[in-house]
Amino acid sequence: GAGVSQTPSNKVTEKGKYVELRCDPISGHTALYWYRQSLGQGPEFLIYFQGTGAADDSGLPNDRFFAVRPEGSVSTLKIQRTERGDSAVYLCASSERQGMNTEAFFGQGTRLTVV
Amino acid sequence: AQKVTQAQTEISVVEKEDVTLDCVYETRDTTYYLFWYKQPPSGELVFLIRRNSFDEQNEISGRYSWNFQKSTSSFNFTITASQVVDSAVYFCALSGMNTGFQKLVFGTGTRLLVSP
């Protein structure tokens, strides 16, 4: 596709369940980023991949959050034992080169609601 | 620490009015980048501009213009002759050398409502 694709667009889950959120970056983009946006706030950095490796995961809030990018393209953000406080829009972005000083393109996000 | 402040939570204007969105930042980096993104109701963040800390030249792109002033740590965004399609949430953001250019620190956003 032409842009960053995120699936599902909406996810409702029960507290304590496991969820996976998928991000398909723009073809050829080596850098991939995950951000989380709570209601009324700006996005907050979670994790950054350069190729297959997580180059910076300092934004992950705790060990219930994990992300992978096994082939250097699609990435999956995984949340275990979800809590109501995890409810937010999860945004993915990709860029052609390393670093957000280059132009990064964002997807439309996955809205996660934990009930 | 890095911080971006967008003091205006919401601005309402009538079409064709000019509007300025304020952004004030804090950083200890000498090399950093400033950004503006637009977030329409669809939710996608749309890149508008990137400016590095060594380039204080103002920029104009169509109806959009940006005023970067290091002396006041501000990077303000002006829309001239606003249109209904400009209605969105606008975010100012910062990335710096010490915390890593891979991270953007965003402000809380300014919601712009342009009525016909």
PDB file of C-alpha atoms in Angstrom:
ATOM      1  CA  GLY A   1       0.000   0.000   0.000  1.00  0.00           C
ATOM      2  CA  ALA A   2       0.929   3.625  -0.297  1.00  0.00           C
ATOM      3  CA  GLY A   3       0.882   4.452   3.396  1.00  0.00           C
ATOM      4  CA  VAL A   4       1.403   2.937   6.821  1.00  0.00           C
ATOM      5  CA  SER A   5      -1.352   0.436   7.521  1.00  0.00           C
ATOM      6  CA  GLN A   6      -2.490  -0.532  11.007  1.00  0.00           C
ATOM      7  CA  THR A   7      -4.863  -3.317  11.908  1.00  0.00           C
ATOM      8  CA  PRO A   8      -7.305  -3.589  13.495  1.00  0.00           C
ATOM      9  CA  SER A   9      -8.561  -0.023  13.443  1.00  0.00           C
ATOM     10  CA  ASN A  10     -10.515  -0.690  16.617  1.00  0.00           C
ATOM     11  CA  LYS A  11     -10.074  -3.323  19.292  1.00  0.00           C
ATOM     12  CA  VAL A  12     -12.200  -3.868  22.371  1.00  0.00           C
ATOM     13  CA  THR A  13     -10.898  -6.366  24.878  1.00  0.00           C
ATOM     14  CA  GLU A  14     -11.608  -7.418  28.409  1.00  0.00           C
ATOM     15  CA  LYS A  15      -9.296  -6.585  31.246  1.00  0.00           C
ATOM     16  CA  GLY A  16      -6.666  -9.259  31.644  1.00  0.00           C
ATOM     17  CA  LYS A  17      -6.724 -10.422  28.021  1.00  0.00           C
ATOM     18  CA  TYR A  18      -3.833 -10.470  25.554  1.00  0.00           C
ATOM     19  CA  VAL A  19      -3.888  -8.322  22.415  1.00  0.00           C
ATOM     20  CA  GLU A  20      -1.761  -7.900  19.309  1.00  0.00           C
ATOM     21  CA  LEU A  21      -1.674  -4.793  17.183  1.00  0.00           C
ATOM     22  CA  ARG A  22      -0.198  -4.921  13.709  1.00  0.00           C
ATOM     23  CA  CYS A  23       1.680  -2.321  11.693  1.00  0.00           C
ATOM     24  CA  ASP A  24       2.563  -2.538   8.007  1.00  0.00           C
ATOM     25  CA  PRO A  25       5.101   0.188   7.207  1.00  0.00           C
ATOM     26  CA  ILE A  26       5.692   1.814   3.870  1.00  0.00           C
ATOM     27  CA  SER A  27       7.622  -0.547   1.628  1.00  0.00           C
ATOM     28  CA  GLY A  28      11.338   0.014   1.879  1.00  0.00           C
ATOM     29  CA  HIS A  29      11.222   1.975   5.119  1.00  0.00           C
ATOM     30  CA  THR A  30      13.824   0.591   7.478  1.00  0.00           C
ATOM     31  CA  ALA A  31      12.809   2.548  10.560  1.00  0.00           C
ATOM     32  CA  LEU A  32       9.571   1.857  12.423  1.00  0.00           C
ATOM     33  CA  TYR A  33       8.160   3.545  15.508  1.00  0.00           C
ATOM     34  CA  TRP A  34       5.310   2.891  17.906  1.00  0.00           C
ATOM     35  CA  TYR A  35       3.618   5.684  19.829  1.00  0.00           C
ATOM     36  CA  ARG A  36       0.666   5.725  22.218  1.00  0.00           C
ATOM     37  CA  GLN A  37      -1.845   8.560  22.339  1.00  0.00           C
ATOM     38  CA  SER A  38      -4.178   8.874  25.282  1.00  0.00           C
ATOM     39  CA  LEU A  39      -7.315  10.969  25.040  1.00  0.00           C
ATOM     40  CA  GLY A  40      -6.552  14.665  24.871  1.00  0.00           C
ATOM     41  CA  GLN A  41      -2.805  14.130  24.857  1.00  0.00           C
ATOM     42  CA  GLY A  42      -0.019  14.136  22.349  1.00  0.00           C
ATOM     43  CA  PRO A  43       1.522  10.854  21.218  1.00  0.00           C
ATOM     44  CA  GLU A  44       4.155   9.319  23.498  1.00  0.00           C
ATOM     45  CA  PHE A  45       7.080   7.279  22.234  1.00  0.00           C
ATOM     46  CA  LEU A  46       7.065   3.569  22.964  1.00  0.00           C
ATOM     47  CA  ILE A  47       9.671   1.802  20.843  1.00  0.00           C
ATOM     48  CA  TYR A  48      11.810   2.207  17.732  1.00  0.00           C
ATOM     49  CA  PHE A  49      13.045  -0.452  15.311  1.00  0.00           C
ATOM     50  CA  GLN A  50      15.882  -0.130  12.876  1.00  0.00           C
ATOM     51  CA  GLY A  51      15.528  -3.170  10.665  1.00  0.00           C
ATOM     52  CA  THR A  52      14.642  -6.192  12.760  1.00  0.00           C
ATOM     53  CA  GLY A  53      16.090  -5.004  16.034  1.00  0.00           C
ATOM     54  CA  ALA A  54      14.542  -2.812  18.703  1.00  0.00           C
ATOM     55  CA  ALA A  55      17.065   0.008  18.837  1.00  0.00           C
ATOM     56  CA  ASP A  56      15.263   1.892  21.600  1.00  0.00           C
ATOM     57  CA  ASP A  57      12.495   0.452  23.770  1.00  0.00           C
ATOM     58  CA  SER A  58      12.815   2.984  26.562  1.00  0.00           C
ATOM     59  CA  GLY A  59       9.215   4.158  26.147  1.00  0.00           C
ATOM     60  CA  LEU A  60       7.559   0.811  26.870  1.00  0.00           C
ATOM     61  CA  PRO A  61       5.707   1.394  30.153  1.00  0.00           C
ATOM     62  CA  ASN A  62       6.298  -2.043  31.701  1.00  0.00           C
ATOM     63  CA  ASP A  63       7.046  -5.655  30.881  1.00  0.00           C
ATOM     64  CA  ARG A  64       3.483  -6.348  29.780  1.00  0.00           C
ATOM     65  CA  PHE A  65       4.335  -4.532  26.561  1.00  0.00           C
ATOM     66  CA  PHE A  66       6.471  -6.125  23.892  1.00  0.00           C
ATOM     67  CA  ALA A  67       7.005  -5.538  20.182  1.00  0.00           C
ATOM     68  CA  VAL A  68       8.629  -7.522  17.398  1.00  0.00           C
ATOM     69  CA  ARG A  69       9.622  -6.980  13.808  1.00  0.00           C
ATOM     70  CA  PRO A  70      11.022 -10.373  12.778  1.00  0.00           C
ATOM     71  CA  GLU A  71      11.610  -9.728   9.079  1.00  0.00           C
ATOM     72  CA  GLY A  72      12.287  -6.030   9.196  1.00  0.00           C
ATOM     73  CA  SER A  73       8.937  -5.071   7.746  1.00  0.00           C
ATOM     74  CA  VAL A  74       5.677  -5.778   9.587  1.00  0.00           C
ATOM     75  CA  SER A  75       5.712  -5.121  13.310  1.00  0.00           C
ATOM     76  CA  THR A  76       3.431  -6.400  16.045  1.00  0.00           C
ATOM     77  CA  LEU A  77       2.885  -4.696  19.377  1.00  0.00           C
ATOM     78  CA  LYS A  78       1.838  -7.179  22.025  1.00  0.00           C
ATOM     79  CA  ILE A  79       0.176  -6.335  25.317  1.00  0.00           C
ATOM     80  CA  GLN A  80      -0.298  -8.979  27.988  1.00  0.00           C
ATOM     81  CA  ARG A  81      -2.780  -8.886  30.856  1.00  0.00           C
ATOM     82  CA  THR A  82      -4.368  -5.711  29.575  1.00  0.00           C
ATOM     83  CA  GLU A  83      -5.497  -3.063  32.033  1.00  0.00           C
ATOM     84  CA  ARG A  84      -8.051  -0.291  31.640  1.00  0.00           C
ATOM     85  CA  GLY A  85      -5.217   2.223  31.671  1.00  0.00           C
ATOM     86  CA  ASP A  86      -3.891   0.699  28.455  1.00  0.00           C
ATOM     87  CA  SER A  87      -6.876   2.141  26.590  1.00  0.00           C
ATOM     88  CA  ALA A  88      -5.484   4.555  23.999  1.00  0.00           C
ATOM     89  CA  VAL A  89      -4.791   4.963  20.309  1.00  0.00           C
ATOM     90  CA  TYR A  90      -1.633   3.145  19.299  1.00  0.00           C
ATOM     91  CA  LEU A  91       0.116   4.819  16.389  1.00  0.00           C
ATOM     92  CA  CYS A  92       2.751   3.369  14.145  1.00  0.00           C
ATOM     93  CA  ALA A  93       5.104   5.360  11.928  1.00  0.00           C
ATOM     94  CA  SER A  94       7.852   4.528   9.478  1.00  0.00           C
ATOM     95  CA  SER A  95      10.651   6.446   7.842  1.00  0.00           C
ATOM     96  CA  GLU A  96      13.068   5.722   5.069  1.00  0.00           C
ATOM     97  CA  ARG A  97      16.108   6.430   7.167  1.00  0.00           C
ATOM     98  CA  GLN A  98      16.967   6.262  10.823  1.00  0.00           C
ATOM     99  CA  GLY A  99      15.671   8.955  13.103  1.00  0.00           C
ATOM    100  CA  MET A 100      12.632  11.150  13.180  1.00  0.00           C
ATOM    101  CA  ASN A 101      14.693  14.091  11.971  1.00  0.00           C
ATOM    102  CA  THR A 102      13.789  12.558   8.661  1.00  0.00           C
ATOM    103  CA  GLU A 103      10.176  12.658   7.543  1.00  0.00           C
ATOM    104  CA  ALA A 104       8.128   9.959   9.237  1.00  0.00           C
ATOM    105  CA  PHE A 105       4.727   8.814   8.037  1.00  0.00           C
ATOM    106  CA  PHE A 106       2.074   7.758  10.523  1.00  0.00           C
ATOM    107  CA  GLY A 107      -0.726   5.267  10.208  1.00  0.00           C
ATOM    108  CA  GLN A 108      -4.286   5.953  11.318  1.00  0.00           C
ATOM    109  CA  GLY A 109      -3.783   4.076  14.534  1.00  0.00           C
ATOM    110  CA  THR A 110      -5.476   1.292  16.422  1.00  0.00           C
ATOM    111  CA  ARG A 111      -7.944   2.418  19.060  1.00  0.00           C
ATOM    112  CA  LEU A 112      -7.679  -0.013  21.960  1.00  0.00           C
ATOM    113  CA  THR A 113     -10.420  -0.071  24.559  1.00  0.00           C
ATOM    114  CA  VAL A 114     -10.020  -2.264  27.614  1.00  0.00           C
ATOM    115  CA  VAL A 115     -13.282  -2.871  29.449  1.00  0.00           C
TER     116      VAL A 115
ATOM    117  CA  ALA B   1      14.674  16.913  29.804  1.00  0.00           C
ATOM    118  CA  GLN B   2      12.730  17.876  26.748  1.00  0.00           C
ATOM    119  CA  LYS B   3       9.318  19.467  26.859  1.00  0.00           C
ATOM    120  CA  VAL B   4       6.884  21.011  24.393  1.00  0.00           C
ATOM    121  CA  THR B   5       4.134  23.331  25.571  1.00  0.00           C
ATOM    122  CA  GLN B   6       1.106  24.230  23.520  1.00  0.00           C
ATOM    123  CA  ALA B   7      -0.807  26.512  25.816  1.00  0.00           C
ATOM    124  CA  GLN B   8      -3.814  26.912  23.535  1.00  0.00           C
ATOM    125  CA  THR B   9      -6.120  23.965  24.033  1.00  0.00           C
ATOM    126  CA  GLU B  10      -8.707  25.020  21.483  1.00  0.00           C
ATOM    127  CA  ILE B  11      -9.073  27.905  19.061  1.00  0.00           C
ATOM    128  CA  SER B  12     -12.220  28.784  17.144  1.00  0.00           C
ATOM    129  CA  VAL B  13     -12.127  31.082  14.125  1.00  0.00           C
ATOM    130  CA  VAL B  14     -14.357  31.957  11.242  1.00  0.00           C
ATOM    131  CA  GLU B  15     -13.256  31.067   7.748  1.00  0.00           C
ATOM    132  CA  LYS B  16     -10.783  33.485   6.158  1.00  0.00           C
ATOM    133  CA  GLU B  17      -9.419  34.641   9.498  1.00  0.00           C
ATOM    134  CA  ASP B  18      -5.709  34.260  10.169  1.00  0.00           C
ATOM    135  CA  VAL B  19      -4.766  32.134  13.159  1.00  0.00           C
ATOM    136  CA  THR B  20      -1.496  31.498  14.991  1.00  0.00           C
ATOM    137  CA  LEU B  21      -0.798  28.364  16.987  1.00  0.00           C
ATOM    138  CA  ASP B  22       1.829  28.769  19.664  1.00  0.00           C
ATOM    139  CA  CYS B  23       4.566  26.325  20.552  1.00  0.00           C
ATOM    140  CA  VAL B  24       7.217  26.752  23.240  1.00  0.00           C
ATOM    141  CA  TYR B  25       9.895  24.140  23.784  1.00  0.00           C
ATOM    142  CA  GLU B  26      12.562  23.242  26.321  1.00  0.00           C
ATOM    143  CA  THR B  27      15.709  21.307  25.568  1.00  0.00           C
ATOM    144  CA  ARG B  28      19.334  21.167  26.635  1.00  0.00           C
ATOM    145  CA  ASP B  29      20.408  19.892  23.239  1.00  0.00           C
ATOM    146  CA  THR B  30      22.220  22.257  20.937  1.00  0.00           C
ATOM    147  CA  THR B  31      21.193  20.152  17.962  1.00  0.00           C
ATOM    148  CA  TYR B  32      17.498  19.443  17.722  1.00  0.00           C
ATOM    149  CA  TYR B  33      14.597  19.369  15.329  1.00  0.00           C
ATOM    150  CA  LEU B  34      11.163  20.906  15.609  1.00  0.00           C
ATOM    151  CA  PHE B  35       8.079  19.616  13.856  1.00  0.00           C
ATOM    152  CA  TRP B  36       4.445  20.408  13.269  1.00  0.00           C
ATOM    153  CA  TYR B  37       1.906  17.672  12.579  1.00  0.00           C
ATOM    154  CA  LYS B  38      -1.782  17.901  11.722  1.00  0.00           C
ATOM    155  CA  GLN B  39      -4.218  15.301  13.041  1.00  0.00           C
ATOM    156  CA  PRO B  40      -7.572  15.393  11.248  1.00  0.00           C
ATOM    157  CA  PRO B  41     -10.574  13.474  12.610  1.00  0.00           C
ATOM    158  CA  SER B  42      -9.404  10.362  10.752  1.00  0.00           C
ATOM    159  CA  GLY B  43      -6.613  10.127  13.331  1.00  0.00           C
ATOM    160  CA  GLU B  44      -3.598   9.985  11.072  1.00  0.00           C
ATOM    161  CA  LEU B  45      -0.770  12.364  11.897  1.00  0.00           C
ATOM    162  CA  VAL B  46       0.170  14.363   8.821  1.00  0.00           C
ATOM    163  CA  PHE B  47       3.666  15.835   8.649  1.00  0.00           C
ATOM    164  CA  LEU B  48       3.697  19.571   7.933  1.00  0.00           C
ATOM    165  CA  ILE B  49       7.216  20.813   8.573  1.00  0.00           C
ATOM    166  CA  ARG B  50      10.593  19.976  10.090  1.00  0.00           C
ATOM    167  CA  ARG B  51      13.076  22.632  11.123  1.00  0.00           C
ATOM    168  CA  ASN B  52      16.568  22.096  12.565  1.00  0.00           C
ATOM    169  CA  SER B  53      18.013  24.176  15.360  1.00  0.00           C
ATOM    170  CA  PHE B  54      20.592  25.846  13.151  1.00  0.00           C
ATOM    171  CA  ASP B  55      18.093  27.250  10.710  1.00  0.00           C
ATOM    172  CA  GLU B  56      16.060  30.123  12.119  1.00  0.00           C
ATOM    173  CA  GLN B  57      14.855  31.265   8.770  1.00  0.00           C
ATOM    174  CA  ASN B  58      11.095  31.571   8.662  1.00  0.00           C
ATOM    175  CA  GLU B  59       9.295  29.412   6.165  1.00  0.00           C
ATOM    176  CA  ILE B  60       6.183  29.903   4.101  1.00  0.00           C
ATOM    177  CA  SER B  61       4.303  27.190   2.274  1.00  0.00           C
ATOM    178  CA  GLY B  62       1.117  28.390   0.663  1.00  0.00           C
ATOM    179  CA  ARG B  63      -1.209  29.562   3.434  1.00  0.00           C
ATOM    180  CA  TYR B  64       1.081  28.131   6.117  1.00  0.00           C
ATOM    181  CA  SER B  65       4.011  29.915   7.689  1.00  0.00           C
ATOM    182  CA  TRP B  66       6.289  29.145  10.593  1.00  0.00           C
ATOM    183  CA  ASN B  67       8.221  31.468  12.863  1.00  0.00           C
ATOM    184  CA  PHE B  68      11.179  29.912  14.671  1.00  0.00           C
ATOM    185  CA  GLN B  69      12.817  32.034  17.375  1.00  0.00           C
ATOM    186  CA  LYS B  70      15.558  30.440  19.455  1.00  0.00           C
ATOM    187  CA  SER B  71      15.738  33.480  21.724  1.00  0.00           C
ATOM    188  CA  THR B  72      12.253  32.722  23.026  1.00  0.00           C
ATOM    189  CA  SER B  73      12.342  28.944  22.362  1.00  0.00           C
ATOM    190  CA  SER B  74       9.265  29.236  20.214  1.00  0.00           C
ATOM    191  CA  PHE B  75       8.156  27.708  16.940  1.00  0.00           C
ATOM    192  CA  ASN B  76       4.806  29.238  16.066  1.00  0.00           C
ATOM    193  CA  PHE B  77       2.576  28.250  13.189  1.00  0.00           C
ATOM    194  CA  THR B  78       0.310  30.649  11.314  1.00  0.00           C
ATOM    195  CA  ILE B  79      -2.479  29.752   8.935  1.00  0.00           C
ATOM    196  CA  THR B  80      -3.498  32.618   6.704  1.00  0.00           C
ATOM    197  CA  ALA B  81      -7.059  32.863   5.397  1.00  0.00           C
ATOM    198  CA  SER B  82      -8.170  29.751   7.278  1.00  0.00           C
ATOM    199  CA  GLN B  83     -10.513  27.245   5.672  1.00  0.00           C
ATOM    200  CA  VAL B  84     -12.933  24.714   7.108  1.00  0.00           C
ATOM    201  CA  VAL B  85     -10.597  21.926   5.959  1.00  0.00           C
ATOM    202  CA  ASP B  86      -7.962  23.286   8.327  1.00  0.00           C
ATOM    203  CA  SER B  87     -10.061  22.067  11.265  1.00  0.00           C
ATOM    204  CA  ALA B  88      -7.933  19.512  13.096  1.00  0.00           C
ATOM    205  CA  VAL B  89      -5.683  19.054  16.083  1.00  0.00           C
ATOM    206  CA  TYR B  90      -2.202  20.420  15.507  1.00  0.00           C
ATOM    207  CA  PHE B  91       0.813  19.089  17.361  1.00  0.00           C
ATOM    208  CA  CYS B  92       4.204  20.635  17.813  1.00  0.00           C
ATOM    209  CA  ALA B  93       7.031  18.180  18.504  1.00  0.00           C
ATOM    210  CA  LEU B  94      10.745  18.089  19.270  1.00  0.00           C
ATOM    211  CA  SER B  95      13.572  15.597  18.851  1.00  0.00           C
ATOM    212  CA  GLY B  96      17.092  16.115  20.104  1.00  0.00           C
ATOM    213  CA  MET B  97      20.530  14.639  19.840  1.00  0.00           C
ATOM    214  CA  ASN B  98      20.938  13.584  23.456  1.00  0.00           C
ATOM    215  CA  THR B  99      17.645  11.762  23.829  1.00  0.00           C
ATOM    216  CA  GLY B 100      17.915  10.409  20.325  1.00  0.00           C
ATOM    217  CA  PHE B 101      16.475  11.560  17.062  1.00  0.00           C
ATOM    218  CA  GLN B 102      14.336   8.449  16.991  1.00  0.00           C
ATOM    219  CA  LYS B 103      12.021   9.942  19.601  1.00  0.00           C
ATOM    220  CA  LEU B 104       9.572  12.746  19.150  1.00  0.00           C
ATOM    221  CA  VAL B 105       8.344  14.598  22.207  1.00  0.00           C
ATOM    222  CA  PHE B 106       4.919  16.021  21.447  1.00  0.00           C
ATOM    223  CA  GLY B 107       2.947  18.828  22.981  1.00  0.00           C
ATOM    224  CA  THR B 108      -0.637  18.262  24.048  1.00  0.00           C
ATOM    225  CA  GLY B 109      -1.976  19.730  20.831  1.00  0.00           C
ATOM    226  CA  THR B 110      -4.201  22.634  19.844  1.00  0.00           C
ATOM    227  CA  ARG B 111      -7.632  21.896  18.440  1.00  0.00           C
ATOM    228  CA  LEU B 112      -8.496  24.342  15.660  1.00  0.00           C
ATOM    229  CA  LEU B 113     -12.128  24.769  14.704  1.00  0.00           C
ATOM    230  CA  VAL B 114     -12.796  26.763  11.554  1.00  0.00           C
ATOM    231  CA  SER B 115     -16.432  27.543  10.971  1.00  0.00           C
ATOM    232  CA  PRO B 116     -17.907  28.708   7.666  1.00  0.00           C
TER     233      PRO B 116
END
